[in-house]
Coordinates of C-alpha atoms in Angstrom, one line a residue:
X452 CA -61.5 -48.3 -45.5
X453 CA -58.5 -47.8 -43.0
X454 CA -60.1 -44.5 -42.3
X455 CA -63.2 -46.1 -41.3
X456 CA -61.5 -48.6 -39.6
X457 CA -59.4 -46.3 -37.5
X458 CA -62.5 -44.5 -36.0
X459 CA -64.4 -47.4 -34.9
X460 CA -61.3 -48.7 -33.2
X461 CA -61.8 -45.3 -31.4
X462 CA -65.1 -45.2 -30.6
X463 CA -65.2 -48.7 -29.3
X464 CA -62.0 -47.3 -26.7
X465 CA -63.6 -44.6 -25.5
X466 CA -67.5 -46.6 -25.6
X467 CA -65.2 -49.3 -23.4
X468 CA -63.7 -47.1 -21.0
X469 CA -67.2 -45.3 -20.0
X470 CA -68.8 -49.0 -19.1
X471 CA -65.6 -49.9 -17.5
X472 CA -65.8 -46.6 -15.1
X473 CA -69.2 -46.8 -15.1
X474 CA -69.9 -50.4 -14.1
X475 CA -67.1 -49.8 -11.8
X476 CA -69.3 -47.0 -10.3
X477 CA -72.7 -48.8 -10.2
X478 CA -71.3 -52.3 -8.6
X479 CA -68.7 -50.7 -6.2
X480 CA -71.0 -48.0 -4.9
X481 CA -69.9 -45.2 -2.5
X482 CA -68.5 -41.5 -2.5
X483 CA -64.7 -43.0 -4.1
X484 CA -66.1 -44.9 -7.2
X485 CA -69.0 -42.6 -8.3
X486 CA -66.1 -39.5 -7.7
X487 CA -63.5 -41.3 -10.2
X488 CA -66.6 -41.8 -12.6
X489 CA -67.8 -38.0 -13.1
X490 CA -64.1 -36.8 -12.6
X491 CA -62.8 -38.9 -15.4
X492 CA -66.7 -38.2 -17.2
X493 CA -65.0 -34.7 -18.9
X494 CA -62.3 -36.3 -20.3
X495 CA -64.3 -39.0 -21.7
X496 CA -66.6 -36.8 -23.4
X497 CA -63.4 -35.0 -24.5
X498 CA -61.9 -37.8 -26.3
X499 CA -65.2 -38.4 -27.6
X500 CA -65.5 -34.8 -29.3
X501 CA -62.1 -35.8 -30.8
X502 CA -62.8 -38.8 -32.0
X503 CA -65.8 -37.1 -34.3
X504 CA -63.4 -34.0 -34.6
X505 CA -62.3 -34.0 -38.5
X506 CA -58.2 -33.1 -38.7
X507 CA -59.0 -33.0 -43.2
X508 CA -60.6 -29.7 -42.8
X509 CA -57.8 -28.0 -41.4
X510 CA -56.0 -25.8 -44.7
X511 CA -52.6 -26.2 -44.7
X512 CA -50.4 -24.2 -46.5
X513 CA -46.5 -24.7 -47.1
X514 CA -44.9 -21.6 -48.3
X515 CA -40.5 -21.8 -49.7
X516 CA -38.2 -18.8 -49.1
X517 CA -36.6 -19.8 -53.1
X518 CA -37.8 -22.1 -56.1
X519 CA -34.5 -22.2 -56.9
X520 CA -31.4 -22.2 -55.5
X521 CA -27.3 -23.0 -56.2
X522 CA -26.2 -26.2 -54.4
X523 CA -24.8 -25.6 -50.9
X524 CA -27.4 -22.7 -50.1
X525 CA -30.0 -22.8 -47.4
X526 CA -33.6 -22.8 -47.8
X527 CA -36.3 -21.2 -45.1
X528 CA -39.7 -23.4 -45.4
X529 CA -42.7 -22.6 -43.0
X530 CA -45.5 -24.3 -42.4
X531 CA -49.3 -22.5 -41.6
X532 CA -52.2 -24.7 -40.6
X533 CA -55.5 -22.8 -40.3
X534 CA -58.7 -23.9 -38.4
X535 CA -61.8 -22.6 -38.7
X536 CA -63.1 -23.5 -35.4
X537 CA -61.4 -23.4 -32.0
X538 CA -61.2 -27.4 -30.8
X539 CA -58.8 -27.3 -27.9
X540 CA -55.8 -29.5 -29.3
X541 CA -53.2 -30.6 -26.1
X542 CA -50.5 -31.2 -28.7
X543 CA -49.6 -31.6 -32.3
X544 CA -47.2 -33.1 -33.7
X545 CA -45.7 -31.8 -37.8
X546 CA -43.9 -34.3 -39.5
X547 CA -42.6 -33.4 -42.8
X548 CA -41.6 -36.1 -45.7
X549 CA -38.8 -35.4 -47.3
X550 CA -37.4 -37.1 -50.4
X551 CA -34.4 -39.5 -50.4
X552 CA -33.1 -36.4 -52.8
X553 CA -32.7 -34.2 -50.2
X554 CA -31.0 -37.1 -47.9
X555 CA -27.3 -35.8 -48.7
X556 CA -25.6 -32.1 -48.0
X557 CA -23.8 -30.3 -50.7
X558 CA -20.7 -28.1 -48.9
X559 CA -19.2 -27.0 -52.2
X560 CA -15.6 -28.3 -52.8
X561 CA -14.8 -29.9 -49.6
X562 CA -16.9 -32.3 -50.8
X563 CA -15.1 -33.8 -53.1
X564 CA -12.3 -34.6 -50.4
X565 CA -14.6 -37.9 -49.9
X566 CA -14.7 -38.4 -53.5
X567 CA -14.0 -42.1 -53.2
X568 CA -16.6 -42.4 -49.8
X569 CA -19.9 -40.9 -50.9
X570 CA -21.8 -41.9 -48.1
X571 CA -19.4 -39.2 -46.4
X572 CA -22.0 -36.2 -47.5
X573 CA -25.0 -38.7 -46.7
X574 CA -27.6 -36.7 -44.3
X575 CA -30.3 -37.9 -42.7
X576 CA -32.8 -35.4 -42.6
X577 CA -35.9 -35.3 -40.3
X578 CA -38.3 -32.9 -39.9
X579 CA -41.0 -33.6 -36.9
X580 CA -42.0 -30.3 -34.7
X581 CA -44.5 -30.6 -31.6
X582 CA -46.8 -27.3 -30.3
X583 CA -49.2 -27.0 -28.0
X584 CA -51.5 -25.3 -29.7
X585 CA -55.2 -25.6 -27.2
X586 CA -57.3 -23.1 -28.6
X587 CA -55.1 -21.7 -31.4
X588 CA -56.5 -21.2 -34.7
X589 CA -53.2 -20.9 -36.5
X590 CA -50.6 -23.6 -36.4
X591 CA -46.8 -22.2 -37.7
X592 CA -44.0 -23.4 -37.4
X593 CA -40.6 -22.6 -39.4
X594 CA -37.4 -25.0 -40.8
X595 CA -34.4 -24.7 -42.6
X596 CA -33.2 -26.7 -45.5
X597 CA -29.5 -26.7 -45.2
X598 CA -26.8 -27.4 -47.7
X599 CA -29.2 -28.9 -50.3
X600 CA -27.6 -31.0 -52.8
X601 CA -28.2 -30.2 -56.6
X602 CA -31.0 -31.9 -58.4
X603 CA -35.0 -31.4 -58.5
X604 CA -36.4 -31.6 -55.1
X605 CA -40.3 -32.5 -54.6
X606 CA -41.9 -32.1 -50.8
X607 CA -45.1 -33.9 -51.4
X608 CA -46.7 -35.0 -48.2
X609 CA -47.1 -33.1 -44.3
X610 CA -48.7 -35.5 -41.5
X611 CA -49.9 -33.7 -38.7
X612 CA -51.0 -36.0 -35.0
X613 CA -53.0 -35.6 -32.2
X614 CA -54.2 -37.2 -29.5
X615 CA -55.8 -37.0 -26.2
X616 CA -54.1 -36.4 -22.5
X617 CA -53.6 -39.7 -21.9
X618 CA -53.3 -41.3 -25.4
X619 CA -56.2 -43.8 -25.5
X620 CA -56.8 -41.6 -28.8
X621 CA -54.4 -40.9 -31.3
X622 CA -55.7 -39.2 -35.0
X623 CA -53.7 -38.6 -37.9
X624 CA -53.9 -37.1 -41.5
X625 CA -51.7 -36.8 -44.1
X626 CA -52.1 -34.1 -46.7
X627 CA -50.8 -33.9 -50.2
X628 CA -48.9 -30.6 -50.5
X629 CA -46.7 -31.0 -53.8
X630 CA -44.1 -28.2 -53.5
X631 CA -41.3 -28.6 -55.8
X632 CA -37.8 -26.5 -56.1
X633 CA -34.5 -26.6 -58.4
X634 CA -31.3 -26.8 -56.8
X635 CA -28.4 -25.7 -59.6
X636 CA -24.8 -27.1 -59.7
X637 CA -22.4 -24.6 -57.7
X638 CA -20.4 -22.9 -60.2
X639 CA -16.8 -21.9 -60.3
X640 CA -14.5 -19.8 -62.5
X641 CA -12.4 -21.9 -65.0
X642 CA -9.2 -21.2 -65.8
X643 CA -8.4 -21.8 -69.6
X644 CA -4.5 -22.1 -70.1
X645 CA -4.7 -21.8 -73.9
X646 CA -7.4 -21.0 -75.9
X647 CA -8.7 -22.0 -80.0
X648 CA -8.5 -19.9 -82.5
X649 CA -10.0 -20.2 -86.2
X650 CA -9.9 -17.8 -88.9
X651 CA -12.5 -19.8 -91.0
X652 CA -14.9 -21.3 -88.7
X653 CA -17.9 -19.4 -86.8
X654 CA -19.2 -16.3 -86.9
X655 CA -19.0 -14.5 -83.5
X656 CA -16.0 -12.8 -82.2
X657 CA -14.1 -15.1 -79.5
X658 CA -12.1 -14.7 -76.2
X659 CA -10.7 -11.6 -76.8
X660 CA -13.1 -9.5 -77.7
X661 CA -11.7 -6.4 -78.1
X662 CA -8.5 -7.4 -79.7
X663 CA -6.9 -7.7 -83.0
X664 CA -4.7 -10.4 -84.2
X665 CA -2.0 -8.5 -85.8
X666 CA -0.3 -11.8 -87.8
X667 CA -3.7 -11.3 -90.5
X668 CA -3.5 -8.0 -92.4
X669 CA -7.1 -7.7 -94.2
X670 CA -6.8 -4.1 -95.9
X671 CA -6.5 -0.5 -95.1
X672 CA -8.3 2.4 -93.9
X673 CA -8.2 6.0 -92.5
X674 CA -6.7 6.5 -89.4
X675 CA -9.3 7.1 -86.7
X676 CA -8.3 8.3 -83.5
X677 CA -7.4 5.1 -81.2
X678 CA -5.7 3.0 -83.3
X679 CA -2.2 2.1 -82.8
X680 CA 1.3 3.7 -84.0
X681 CA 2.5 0.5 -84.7
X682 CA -0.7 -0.2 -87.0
X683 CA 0.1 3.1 -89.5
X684 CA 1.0 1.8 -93.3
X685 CA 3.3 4.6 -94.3
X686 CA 3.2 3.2 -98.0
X687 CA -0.4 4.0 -98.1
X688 CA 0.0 6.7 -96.0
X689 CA 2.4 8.4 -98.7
X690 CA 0.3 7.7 -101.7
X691 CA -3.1 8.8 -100.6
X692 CA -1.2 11.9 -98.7
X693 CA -3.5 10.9 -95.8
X694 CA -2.7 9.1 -93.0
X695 CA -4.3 5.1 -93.5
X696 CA -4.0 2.1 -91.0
X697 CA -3.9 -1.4 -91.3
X698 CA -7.5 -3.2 -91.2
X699 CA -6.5 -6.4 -89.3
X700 CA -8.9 -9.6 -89.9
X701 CA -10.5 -10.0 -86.5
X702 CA -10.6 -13.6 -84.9
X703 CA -13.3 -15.5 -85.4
X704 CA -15.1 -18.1 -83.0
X705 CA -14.0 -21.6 -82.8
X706 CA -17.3 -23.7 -83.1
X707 CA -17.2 -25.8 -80.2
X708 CA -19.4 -29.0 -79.1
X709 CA -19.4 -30.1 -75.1
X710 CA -21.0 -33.5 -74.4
X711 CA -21.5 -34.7 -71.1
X712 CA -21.2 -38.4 -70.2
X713 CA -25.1 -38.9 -68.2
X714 CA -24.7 -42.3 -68.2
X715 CA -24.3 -44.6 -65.0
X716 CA -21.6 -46.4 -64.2
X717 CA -21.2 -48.8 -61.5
X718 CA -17.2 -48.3 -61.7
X719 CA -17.4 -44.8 -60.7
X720 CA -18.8 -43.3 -57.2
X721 CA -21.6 -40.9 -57.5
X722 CA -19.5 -37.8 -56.5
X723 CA -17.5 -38.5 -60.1
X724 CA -21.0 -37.6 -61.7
X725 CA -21.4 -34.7 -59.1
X726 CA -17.6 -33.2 -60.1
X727 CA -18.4 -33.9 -64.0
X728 CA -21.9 -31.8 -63.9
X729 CA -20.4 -29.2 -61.8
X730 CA -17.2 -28.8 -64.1
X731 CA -19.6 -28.4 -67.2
X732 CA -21.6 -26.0 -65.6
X733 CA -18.7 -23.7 -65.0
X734 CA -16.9 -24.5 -68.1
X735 CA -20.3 -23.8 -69.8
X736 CA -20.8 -20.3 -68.2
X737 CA -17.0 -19.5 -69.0
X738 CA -17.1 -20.4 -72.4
X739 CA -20.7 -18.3 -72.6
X740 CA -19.2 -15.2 -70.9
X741 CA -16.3 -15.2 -73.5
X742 CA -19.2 -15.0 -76.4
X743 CA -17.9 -19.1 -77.9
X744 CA -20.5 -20.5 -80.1
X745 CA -21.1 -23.7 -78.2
X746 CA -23.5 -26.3 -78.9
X747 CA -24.2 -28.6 -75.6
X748 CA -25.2 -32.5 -76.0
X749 CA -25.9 -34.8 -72.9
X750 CA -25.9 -38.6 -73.6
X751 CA -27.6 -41.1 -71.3
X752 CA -31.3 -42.6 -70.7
X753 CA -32.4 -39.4 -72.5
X754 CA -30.4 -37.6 -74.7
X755 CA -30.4 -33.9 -75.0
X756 CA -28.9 -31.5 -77.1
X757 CA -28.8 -27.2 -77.3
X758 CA -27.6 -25.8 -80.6
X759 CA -25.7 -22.9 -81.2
X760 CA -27.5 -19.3 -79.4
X761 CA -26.4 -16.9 -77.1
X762 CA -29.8 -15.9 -75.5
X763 CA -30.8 -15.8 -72.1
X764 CA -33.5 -18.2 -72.6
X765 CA -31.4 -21.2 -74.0
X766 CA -29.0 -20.8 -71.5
X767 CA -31.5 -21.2 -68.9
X768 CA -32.9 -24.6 -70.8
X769 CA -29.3 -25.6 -70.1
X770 CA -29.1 -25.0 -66.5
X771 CA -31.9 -26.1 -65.3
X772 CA -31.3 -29.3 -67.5
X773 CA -28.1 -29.7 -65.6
X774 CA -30.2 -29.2 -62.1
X775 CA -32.1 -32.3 -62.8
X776 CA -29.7 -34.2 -64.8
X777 CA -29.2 -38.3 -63.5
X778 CA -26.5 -40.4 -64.3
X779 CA -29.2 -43.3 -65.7
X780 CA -29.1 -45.4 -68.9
X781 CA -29.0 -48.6 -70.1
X782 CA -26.6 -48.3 -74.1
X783 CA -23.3 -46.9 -72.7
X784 CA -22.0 -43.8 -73.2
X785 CA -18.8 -44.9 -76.0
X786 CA -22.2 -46.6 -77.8
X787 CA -24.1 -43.6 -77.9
X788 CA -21.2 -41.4 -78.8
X789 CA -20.5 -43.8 -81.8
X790 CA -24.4 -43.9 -83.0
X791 CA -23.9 -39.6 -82.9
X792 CA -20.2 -39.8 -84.9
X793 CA -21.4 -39.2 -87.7
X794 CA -24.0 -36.4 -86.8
X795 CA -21.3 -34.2 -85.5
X796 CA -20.0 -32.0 -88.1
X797 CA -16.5 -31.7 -89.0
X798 CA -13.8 -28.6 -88.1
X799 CA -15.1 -28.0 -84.7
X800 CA -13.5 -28.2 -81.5
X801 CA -15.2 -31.1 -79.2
X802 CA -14.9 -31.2 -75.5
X803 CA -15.8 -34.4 -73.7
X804 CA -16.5 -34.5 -70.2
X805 CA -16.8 -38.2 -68.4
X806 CA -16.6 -39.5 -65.4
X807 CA -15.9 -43.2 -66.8
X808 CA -12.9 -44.3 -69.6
X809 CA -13.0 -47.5 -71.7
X810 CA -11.7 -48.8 -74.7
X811 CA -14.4 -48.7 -76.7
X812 CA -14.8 -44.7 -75.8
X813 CA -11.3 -44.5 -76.9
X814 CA -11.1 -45.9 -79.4
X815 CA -14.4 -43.6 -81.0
X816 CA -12.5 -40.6 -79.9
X817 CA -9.8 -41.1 -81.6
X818 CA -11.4 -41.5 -85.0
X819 CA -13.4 -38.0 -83.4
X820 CA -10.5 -36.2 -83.3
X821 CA -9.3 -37.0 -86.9
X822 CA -12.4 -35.2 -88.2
X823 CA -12.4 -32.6 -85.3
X824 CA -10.3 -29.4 -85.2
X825 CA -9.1 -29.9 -81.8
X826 CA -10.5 -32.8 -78.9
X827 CA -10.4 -32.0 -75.4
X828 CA -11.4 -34.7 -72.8
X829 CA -11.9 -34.1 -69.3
X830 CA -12.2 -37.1 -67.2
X831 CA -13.4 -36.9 -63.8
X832 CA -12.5 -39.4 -61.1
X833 CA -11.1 -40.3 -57.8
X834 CA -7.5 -40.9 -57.2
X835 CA -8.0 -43.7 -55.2
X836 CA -9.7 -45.6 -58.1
X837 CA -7.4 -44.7 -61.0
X838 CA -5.6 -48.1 -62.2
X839 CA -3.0 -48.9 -64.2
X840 CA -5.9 -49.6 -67.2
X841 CA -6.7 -45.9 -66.8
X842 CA -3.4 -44.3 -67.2
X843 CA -3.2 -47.1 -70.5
X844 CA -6.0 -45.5 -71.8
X845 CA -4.7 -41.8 -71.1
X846 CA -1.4 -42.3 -72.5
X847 CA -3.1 -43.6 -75.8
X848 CA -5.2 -40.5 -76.2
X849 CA -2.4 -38.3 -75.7
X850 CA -1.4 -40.4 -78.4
X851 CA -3.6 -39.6 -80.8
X852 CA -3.7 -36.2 -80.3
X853 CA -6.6 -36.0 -77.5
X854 CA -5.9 -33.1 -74.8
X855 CA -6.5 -35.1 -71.8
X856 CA -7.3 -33.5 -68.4
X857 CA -7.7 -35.9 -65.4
X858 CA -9.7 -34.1 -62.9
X859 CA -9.3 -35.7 -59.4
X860 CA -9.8 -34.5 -55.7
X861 CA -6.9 -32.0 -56.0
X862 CA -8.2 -30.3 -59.3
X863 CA -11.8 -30.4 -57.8
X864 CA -11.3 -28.8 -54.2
X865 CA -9.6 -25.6 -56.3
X866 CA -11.3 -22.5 -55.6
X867 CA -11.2 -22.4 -59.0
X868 CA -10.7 -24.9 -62.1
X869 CA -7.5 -25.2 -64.4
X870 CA -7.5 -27.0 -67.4
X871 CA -5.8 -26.8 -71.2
X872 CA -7.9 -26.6 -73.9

């Protein structure tokens, strides 16, 4: 219907501006009147070939340098339009729509020096390029996405405008290109300045791989060439009259739990959220790389939850579930956490990460860490909005044997992370 209406509005412009000239022409008479008529007559039948001229069967492609990338990274788009026939087209004008998604700029860890001012990394991007193309039949034109933030970007729309020289007649179309691409959290190397040990629970070898805790003696064997001086049993040694070693009982994974608070809080800026995804992501990969048997949970609108492998295709599940991850949700998050207490087995280590503190969350990690081998809660969020309620609310975890790590602006511009575990 607006189609319809838009191309009668243009034919009645150009059908009233030939009787204008040409009534001009017939009632003025003379060499001046009838010369403006026929020199204007080309451009009037000009803007009548475009008004008939159909922009829809142009193919237009959109082509992305990456499907995904890691937060902060640029991204190369181009866009081709193809014509079939030759129309000659004074100018056209690309317009891209972007999401409001893609209306902020990730630059890694100086971000979080505006922790408490998110409208700091707010960026208005446009995208509108004009050509000239005449009698091109290929339109292209090139753009760069920079410093996209994490999260799951869709570019759904392209309008492309024309008009005639004088712009009595203006066309447009807009056509549905759904292109989508996954932006990652930025990851960063965490610094763990104690690690858990268990001799009972789990049953992949931890941290240190490749050594032996020496405190556990587990039996004896022949000496193989390698082994340590200092692990010889010369009792053994004596009575077999051959030389034997000590067989130490190699450490054992700690079975450990992260949950990640997803849900929204109005308390909090959106950068806390930002700094606790990004600090699970990299606590995630660290805790992969050193083998840990680690189940992941996420607790919000929806919740989520990755059990115990190692394979390459669970811990991409978990990253790209991080990429599109939204702090949303109605039940908060101490709720939820208290409807999973009893779900969460007993003897493992549980690491909370939050970018919001309240009683109620206190309160059902402390009856957590009764059950739990060892609790660890990370909270995440700006040093301008810590209170005296928040430091309350520490000082009682400590209290109750929760390791507390209060991640701010100084722990999250760090190169690299530093907590205790």
């Amino acid at each position: 219907m607006r189609q319809t209406f838009h191309f009668t509005a243009r034919l009645i412009t150009v059908s009233l501006l030939f009787a204008v000239l040409f009534s001009y022409a017939m009632f003025q008479g003379g060499f001046v009147s009838w010369f403006l008529f026929y020199s204007f007559l080309p451009f009037l039948l000009y803007m009548t070939a475009l008004t008939f001229y159909r922009l829809d069967k142009w193919e237009v492609t959109r082509h992305l340098s990456k499907r995904a990338a890691t937060a902060g990274e640029t991204i190369d788009v181009k866009i081709t339009i193809d014509r079939r026939f030759p129309f000659p087209m004074y100018y056209c004008v690309i317009e891209e729509y972007l999401p409001k998604s893609l209306m902020y700029r990730d630059i890694h860890i100086e971000k979080y020096r505006h922790m408490g001012d998110f409208s700091a990394t707010r960026e208005m991007r446009q995208v509108k390029r004009i050509s000239f193309p005449w009698f091109k039949r290929r339109i292209s034109y090139r753009y760069q996405l920079e410093k996209v933030p994490r999260g799951e970007h869709h570019l759904k729309a392209l309008r492309v405008k024309t008009g005639d020289f004088f712009g009595f007649i203006k066309k447009e179309y807009i056509y549905d290109l759904d292109e989508q691409f996954l932006v990652f959290p930025y990851h960063r190397p965490v610094k763990l300045t104690e690690k858990a040990y268990s001799f009972e629970q789990g049953a992949s070898p931890s941290f240190k791989l490749n050594e032996k805790n020496t405190n556990v003696v587990s039996g004896v064997r022949e000496y193989v060439p390698g082994d340590r001086f200092s692990w010889i049993d010369w009792k053994n040694t004596a009575k077999s009259n051959q030389m034997m070693t000590k067989e130490f009982e190699q450490e054992k994974s700690v079975d450990m739990m992260l949950i990640l608070n997803g849900v929204h809080s109005s308390s909090t800026t959106p950068l806390s959220f930002e700094g606790a995804v990004e600090f699970s992501a990299s606590l995630l990969e660290e805790l992969h790389k050193k083998s840990s048997q680690l189940a992941f949970m996420t607790l919000g609108d929806h919740k989520r939850y990755y059990s115990f492998q190692q394979d390459y295709q669970h811990k991409d599940q978990i990253h790209r579930h991080l990429a599109g991850i939204k702090d949303i949700g109605q039940t908060s998050f101490a709720k939820q956490v208290e409807q999973e207490r009893s779900q969460i087995p007993s003897g493992i280590v549980l690491l909370f990460v939050s970018h919001q503190l309240d009683h109620q969350l206190v309160e059902t990690m402390t009856r957590l860490a009764q059950k739990s081998k060892k609790l660890v809660f990370f909270f995440v969020r700006s040093k301008d909005l810590m209170d005296f309620e928040d430091h309350k609310l520490i000082k009682k975890l400590s209290n109750n044997k929760v390791i507390v790590n209060l991640l701010t602006e100084e722990e999250l511009t760090k190169p690299e992370f530093e907590v205790i575990t």
